[in-house]
Amino acid sequence: MEVMRSIADLHDRLGPRPGACVLAPTMGALHEGHAVLIARGAALARERRLAGGCVATIFVNPTQFDDAADFARYPRTLTDDLQLAARAGASAVFVPGVADVYPPDGSVVPPELPPVATRPGLEDACRGGHFAGVCQVVKRLFEMTRPASAVFGEKDWQQLQVVRAMAAMERLGVEVVGVETVREPDGLAMSSRNRFLDGEGRGRALSISMALCEARRGRGACEAEGIMREVLGHAGVEPEYAVVRDAATLGAPGSGPKRALVAARVGAVRLIDNAAWEPAAQGRPT
Ligand code: PAF
């Protein structure tokens, strides 16, 4: 597996034509969830016979952190990350510098934000400026790597919808593929932040995936939201939100596919998770 640190090396490897690889963008601190993401990218690249294979990127993007302390303490574990990426099947890892991503001459134009990045009142409301930073870096990573497709984890559900909408609005010509959330055996969604949970917090964090699971007993969105708040409350976890929304727009749920989404702080650690949701059928055993 090749490790590239400059745009020139990247372009040498991928050749002059766009669409030569599948991109798996990450901020490092890789875990088994990322291994599945990269493996899916590698499988897609093989299926489509893309000579560049799956290119993972590792860049801790400063513009998507609303809190400087959070950015500073984001784990940087490059040596382990490269091993995991190789094991998962990445053909190459691109580790750009800040000046590659954000050239000091200001030549990079940030994309327009789609409504799903600003209207739902979920991550957009809890983390001011977060999606502006995500869209800015993703557009730039697309420009640098020019992939045919890019894989994003479903755990960051709103991010996935935002990136998909932004790529369509900006006509970036990249297929955005969602990859299912990978869970610990007890149900906790894998996250780079889980390493900050102490034993007691780890136990309480489990209430998030339990709430999403129990929400399936709800016969309507309001009932499901009440169930989620109750499960979280029993564990002493106060949610920032615990809602059911339209799966694509993240607006009020309608007749299309729906998603239950939770964000909560467990001690100092902010966690998010989500799951497909549909109303429990009347009389269906729960
Ligand atoms: O999901 C992430 O790890 C980041 O938000 C991403 C997509 C790599 C952009 O920095």
PDB file of N, CA and C in Angstrom, residues 91-131:
ATOM      1  N   SER A  91      -5.627   0.611  -1.444  1.00  0.00           N
ATOM      2  CA  SER A  91      -4.485   0.531  -2.365  1.00  0.00           C
ATOM      3  C   SER A  91      -3.477   1.612  -2.028  1.00  0.00           C
ATOM      4  N   ALA A  92      -3.987   2.722  -1.508  1.00  0.00           N
ATOM      5  CA  ALA A  92      -3.113   3.853  -1.184  1.00  0.00           C
ATOM      6  C   ALA A  92      -3.786   4.696  -0.113  1.00  0.00           C
ATOM      7  N   VAL A  93      -2.955   5.421   0.642  1.00  0.00           N
ATOM      8  CA  VAL A  93      -3.477   6.384   1.618  1.00  0.00           C
ATOM      9  C   VAL A  93      -2.860   7.736   1.289  1.00  0.00           C
ATOM     10  N   PHE A  94      -3.721   8.736   1.192  1.00  0.00           N
ATOM     11  CA  PHE A  94      -3.265  10.100   0.922  1.00  0.00           C
ATOM     12  C   PHE A  94      -3.375  10.889   2.222  1.00  0.00           C
ATOM     13  N   VAL A  95      -2.242  11.461   2.659  1.00  0.00           N
ATOM     14  CA  VAL A  95      -2.215  12.229   3.909  1.00  0.00           C
ATOM     15  C   VAL A  95      -1.834  13.665   3.539  1.00  0.00           C
ATOM     16  N   PRO A  96      -2.826  14.481   3.146  1.00  0.00           N
ATOM     17  CA  PRO A  96      -2.465  15.830   2.685  1.00  0.00           C
ATOM     18  C   PRO A  96      -2.107  16.745   3.846  1.00  0.00           C
ATOM     19  N   GLY A  97      -1.374  17.802   3.541  1.00  0.00           N
ATOM     20  CA  GLY A  97      -1.102  18.839   4.533  1.00  0.00           C
ATOM     21  C   GLY A  97      -2.199  19.904   4.454  1.00  0.00           C
ATOM     22  N   VAL A  98      -2.237  20.773   5.466  1.00  0.00           N
ATOM     23  CA  VAL A  98      -3.266  21.827   5.496  1.00  0.00           C
ATOM     24  C   VAL A  98      -3.182  22.709   4.246  1.00  0.00           C
ATOM     25  N   ALA A  99      -1.945  22.988   3.771  1.00  0.00           N
ATOM     26  CA  ALA A  99      -1.802  23.883   2.611  1.00  0.00           C
ATOM     27  C   ALA A  99      -2.258  23.217   1.306  1.00  0.00           C
ATOM     28  N   ASP A 100      -2.253  21.866   1.272  1.00  0.00           N
ATOM     29  CA  ASP A 100      -2.800  21.179   0.086  1.00  0.00           C
ATOM     30  C   ASP A 100      -4.314  21.343   0.053  1.00  0.00           C
ATOM     31  N   VAL A 101      -4.911  21.173   1.224  1.00  0.00           N
ATOM     32  CA  VAL A 101      -6.380  21.202   1.286  1.00  0.00           C
ATOM     33  C   VAL A 101      -6.881  22.646   1.204  1.00  0.00           C
ATOM     34  N   TYR A 102      -6.205  23.541   1.907  1.00  0.00           N
ATOM     35  CA  TYR A 102      -6.632  24.943   1.933  1.00  0.00           C
ATOM     36  C   TYR A 102      -5.470  25.828   1.469  1.00  0.00           C
ATOM     37  N   PRO A 103      -5.242  25.916   0.136  1.00  0.00           N
ATOM     38  CA  PRO A 103      -4.110  26.711  -0.356  1.00  0.00           C
ATOM     39  C   PRO A 103      -4.215  28.152   0.165  1.00  0.00           C
ATOM     40  N   PRO A 104      -3.084  28.681   0.637  1.00  0.00           N
ATOM     41  CA  PRO A 104      -3.122  30.017   1.246  1.00  0.00           C
ATOM     42  C   PRO A 104      -3.536  31.124   0.275  1.00  0.00           C
ATOM     43  N   ASP A 105      -3.487  30.848  -1.065  1.00  0.00           N
ATOM     44  CA  ASP A 105      -3.887  31.907  -2.017  1.00  0.00           C
ATOM     45  C   ASP A 105      -5.407  32.051  -2.112  1.00  0.00           C
ATOM     46  N   GLY A 106      -6.134  31.214  -1.339  1.00  0.00           N
ATOM     47  CA  GLY A 106      -7.598  31.361  -1.309  1.00  0.00           C
ATOM     48  C   GLY A 106      -8.264  30.922  -2.600  1.00  0.00           C
ATOM     49  N   SER A 107      -7.553  30.108  -3.422  1.00  0.00           N
ATOM     50  CA  SER A 107      -8.091  29.736  -4.741  1.00  0.00           C
ATOM     51  C   SER A 107      -9.232  28.717  -4.663  1.00  0.00           C
ATOM     52  N   VAL A 108      -9.420  28.108  -3.473  1.00  0.00           N
ATOM     53  CA  VAL A 108     -10.455  27.065  -3.364  1.00  0.00           C
ATOM     54  C   VAL A 108     -11.782  27.714  -2.964  1.00  0.00           C
ATOM     55  N   VAL A 109     -12.817  27.423  -3.771  1.00  0.00           N
ATOM     56  CA  VAL A 109     -14.123  28.040  -3.511  1.00  0.00           C
ATOM     57  C   VAL A 109     -14.991  27.078  -2.699  1.00  0.00           C
ATOM     58  N   PRO A 110     -15.451  27.480  -1.505  1.00  0.00           N
ATOM     59  CA  PRO A 110     -16.286  26.565  -0.729  1.00  0.00           C
ATOM     60  C   PRO A 110     -17.646  26.371  -1.397  1.00  0.00           C
ATOM     61  N   PRO A 111     -18.222  25.173  -1.259  1.00  0.00           N
ATOM     62  CA  PRO A 111     -19.495  24.914  -1.941  1.00  0.00           C
ATOM     63  C   PRO A 111     -20.669  25.586  -1.241  1.00  0.00           C
ATOM     64  N   GLU A 112     -21.760  25.692  -1.997  1.00  0.00           N
ATOM     65  CA  GLU A 112     -23.018  26.164  -1.402  1.00  0.00           C
ATOM     66  C   GLU A 112     -23.583  25.033  -0.533  1.00  0.00           C
ATOM     67  N   LEU A 113     -24.234  25.378   0.559  1.00  0.00           N
ATOM     68  CA  LEU A 113     -24.754  24.327   1.436  1.00  0.00           C
ATOM     69  C   LEU A 113     -26.183  23.952   1.050  1.00  0.00           C
ATOM     70  N   PRO A 114     -26.473  22.649   0.963  1.00  0.00           N
ATOM     71  CA  PRO A 114     -27.846  22.235   0.670  1.00  0.00           C
ATOM     72  C   PRO A 114     -28.732  22.419   1.912  1.00  0.00           C
ATOM     73  N   PRO A 115     -30.067  22.483   1.735  1.00  0.00           N
ATOM     74  CA  PRO A 115     -30.962  22.684   2.881  1.00  0.00           C
ATOM     75  C   PRO A 115     -30.771  21.654   4.000  1.00  0.00           C
ATOM     76  N   VAL A 116     -30.425  20.413   3.649  1.00  0.00           N
ATOM     77  CA  VAL A 116     -30.287  19.375   4.692  1.00  0.00           C
ATOM     78  C   VAL A 116     -29.092  19.677   5.613  1.00  0.00           C
ATOM     79  N   ALA A 117     -28.247  20.630   5.213  1.00  0.00           N
ATOM     80  CA  ALA A 117     -27.103  21.023   6.059  1.00  0.00           C
ATOM     81  C   ALA A 117     -27.468  22.137   7.030  1.00  0.00           C
ATOM     82  N   THR A 118     -28.605  22.800   6.792  1.00  0.00           N
ATOM     83  CA  THR A 118     -28.900  24.002   7.600  1.00  0.00           C
ATOM     84  C   THR A 118     -30.279  23.998   8.245  1.00  0.00           C
ATOM     85  N   ARG A 119     -31.219  23.174   7.730  1.00  0.00           N
ATOM     86  CA  ARG A 119     -32.606  23.299   8.191  1.00  0.00           C
ATOM     87  C   ARG A 119     -33.081  22.334   9.266  1.00  0.00           C
ATOM     88  N   PRO A 120     -32.570  21.090   9.311  1.00  0.00           N
ATOM     89  CA  PRO A 120     -33.210  20.104  10.203  1.00  0.00           C
ATOM     90  C   PRO A 120     -33.165  20.458  11.697  1.00  0.00           C
ATOM     91  N   GLY A 121     -32.191  21.272  12.127  1.00  0.00           N
ATOM     92  CA  GLY A 121     -32.090  21.571  13.565  1.00  0.00           C
ATOM     93  C   GLY A 121     -31.507  20.397  14.340  1.00  0.00           C
ATOM     94  N   LEU A 122     -30.667  19.602  13.692  1.00  0.00           N
ATOM     95  CA  LEU A 122     -30.032  18.447  14.365  1.00  0.00           C
ATOM     96  C   LEU A 122     -28.537  18.771  14.532  1.00  0.00           C
ATOM     97  N   GLU A 123     -27.648  18.063  13.838  1.00  0.00           N
ATOM     98  CA  GLU A 123     -26.220  18.385  13.953  1.00  0.00           C
ATOM     99  C   GLU A 123     -25.954  19.839  13.539  1.00  0.00           C
ATOM    100  N   ASP A 124     -26.720  20.316  12.562  1.00  0.00           N
ATOM    101  CA  ASP A 124     -26.537  21.694  12.089  1.00  0.00           C
ATOM    102  C   ASP A 124     -26.755  22.698  13.215  1.00  0.00           C
ATOM    103  N   ALA A 125     -27.730  22.393  14.095  1.00  0.00           N
ATOM    104  CA  ALA A 125     -28.019  23.325  15.188  1.00  0.00           C
ATOM    105  C   ALA A 125     -27.057  23.126  16.361  1.00  0.00           C
ATOM    106  N   CYS A 126     -26.674  21.858  16.602  1.00  0.00           N
ATOM    107  CA  CYS A 126     -25.826  21.570  17.769  1.00  0.00           C
ATOM    108  C   CYS A 126     -24.366  21.935  17.516  1.00  0.00           C
ATOM    109  N   ARG A 127     -23.939  21.923  16.239  1.00  0.00           N
ATOM    110  CA  ARG A 127     -22.520  22.139  15.936  1.00  0.00           C
ATOM    111  C   ARG A 127     -22.405  23.199  14.836  1.00  0.00           C
ATOM    112  N   GLY A 128     -22.526  24.462  15.257  1.00  0.00           N
ATOM    113  CA  GLY A 128     -22.515  25.581  14.304  1.00  0.00           C
ATOM    114  C   GLY A 128     -21.298  25.512  13.384  1.00  0.00           C
ATOM    115  N   GLY A 129     -21.517  25.622  12.093  1.00  0.00           N
ATOM    116  CA  GLY A 129     -20.413  25.671  11.123  1.00  0.00           C
ATOM    117  C   GLY A 129     -19.861  24.303  10.747  1.00  0.00           C
ATOM    118  N   HIS A 130     -20.331  23.255  11.423  1.00  0.00           N
ATOM    119  CA  HIS A 130     -19.771  21.912  11.181  1.00  0.00           C
ATOM    120  C   HIS A 130     -19.923  21.491   9.716  1.00  0.00           C
ATOM    121  N   PHE A 131     -21.145  21.603   9.184  1.00  0.00           N
ATOM    122  CA  PHE A 131     -21.348  21.107   7.819  1.00  0.00           C
ATOM    123  C   PHE A 131     -20.711  22.009   6.760  1.00  0.00           C
TER     124      PHE A 131
END
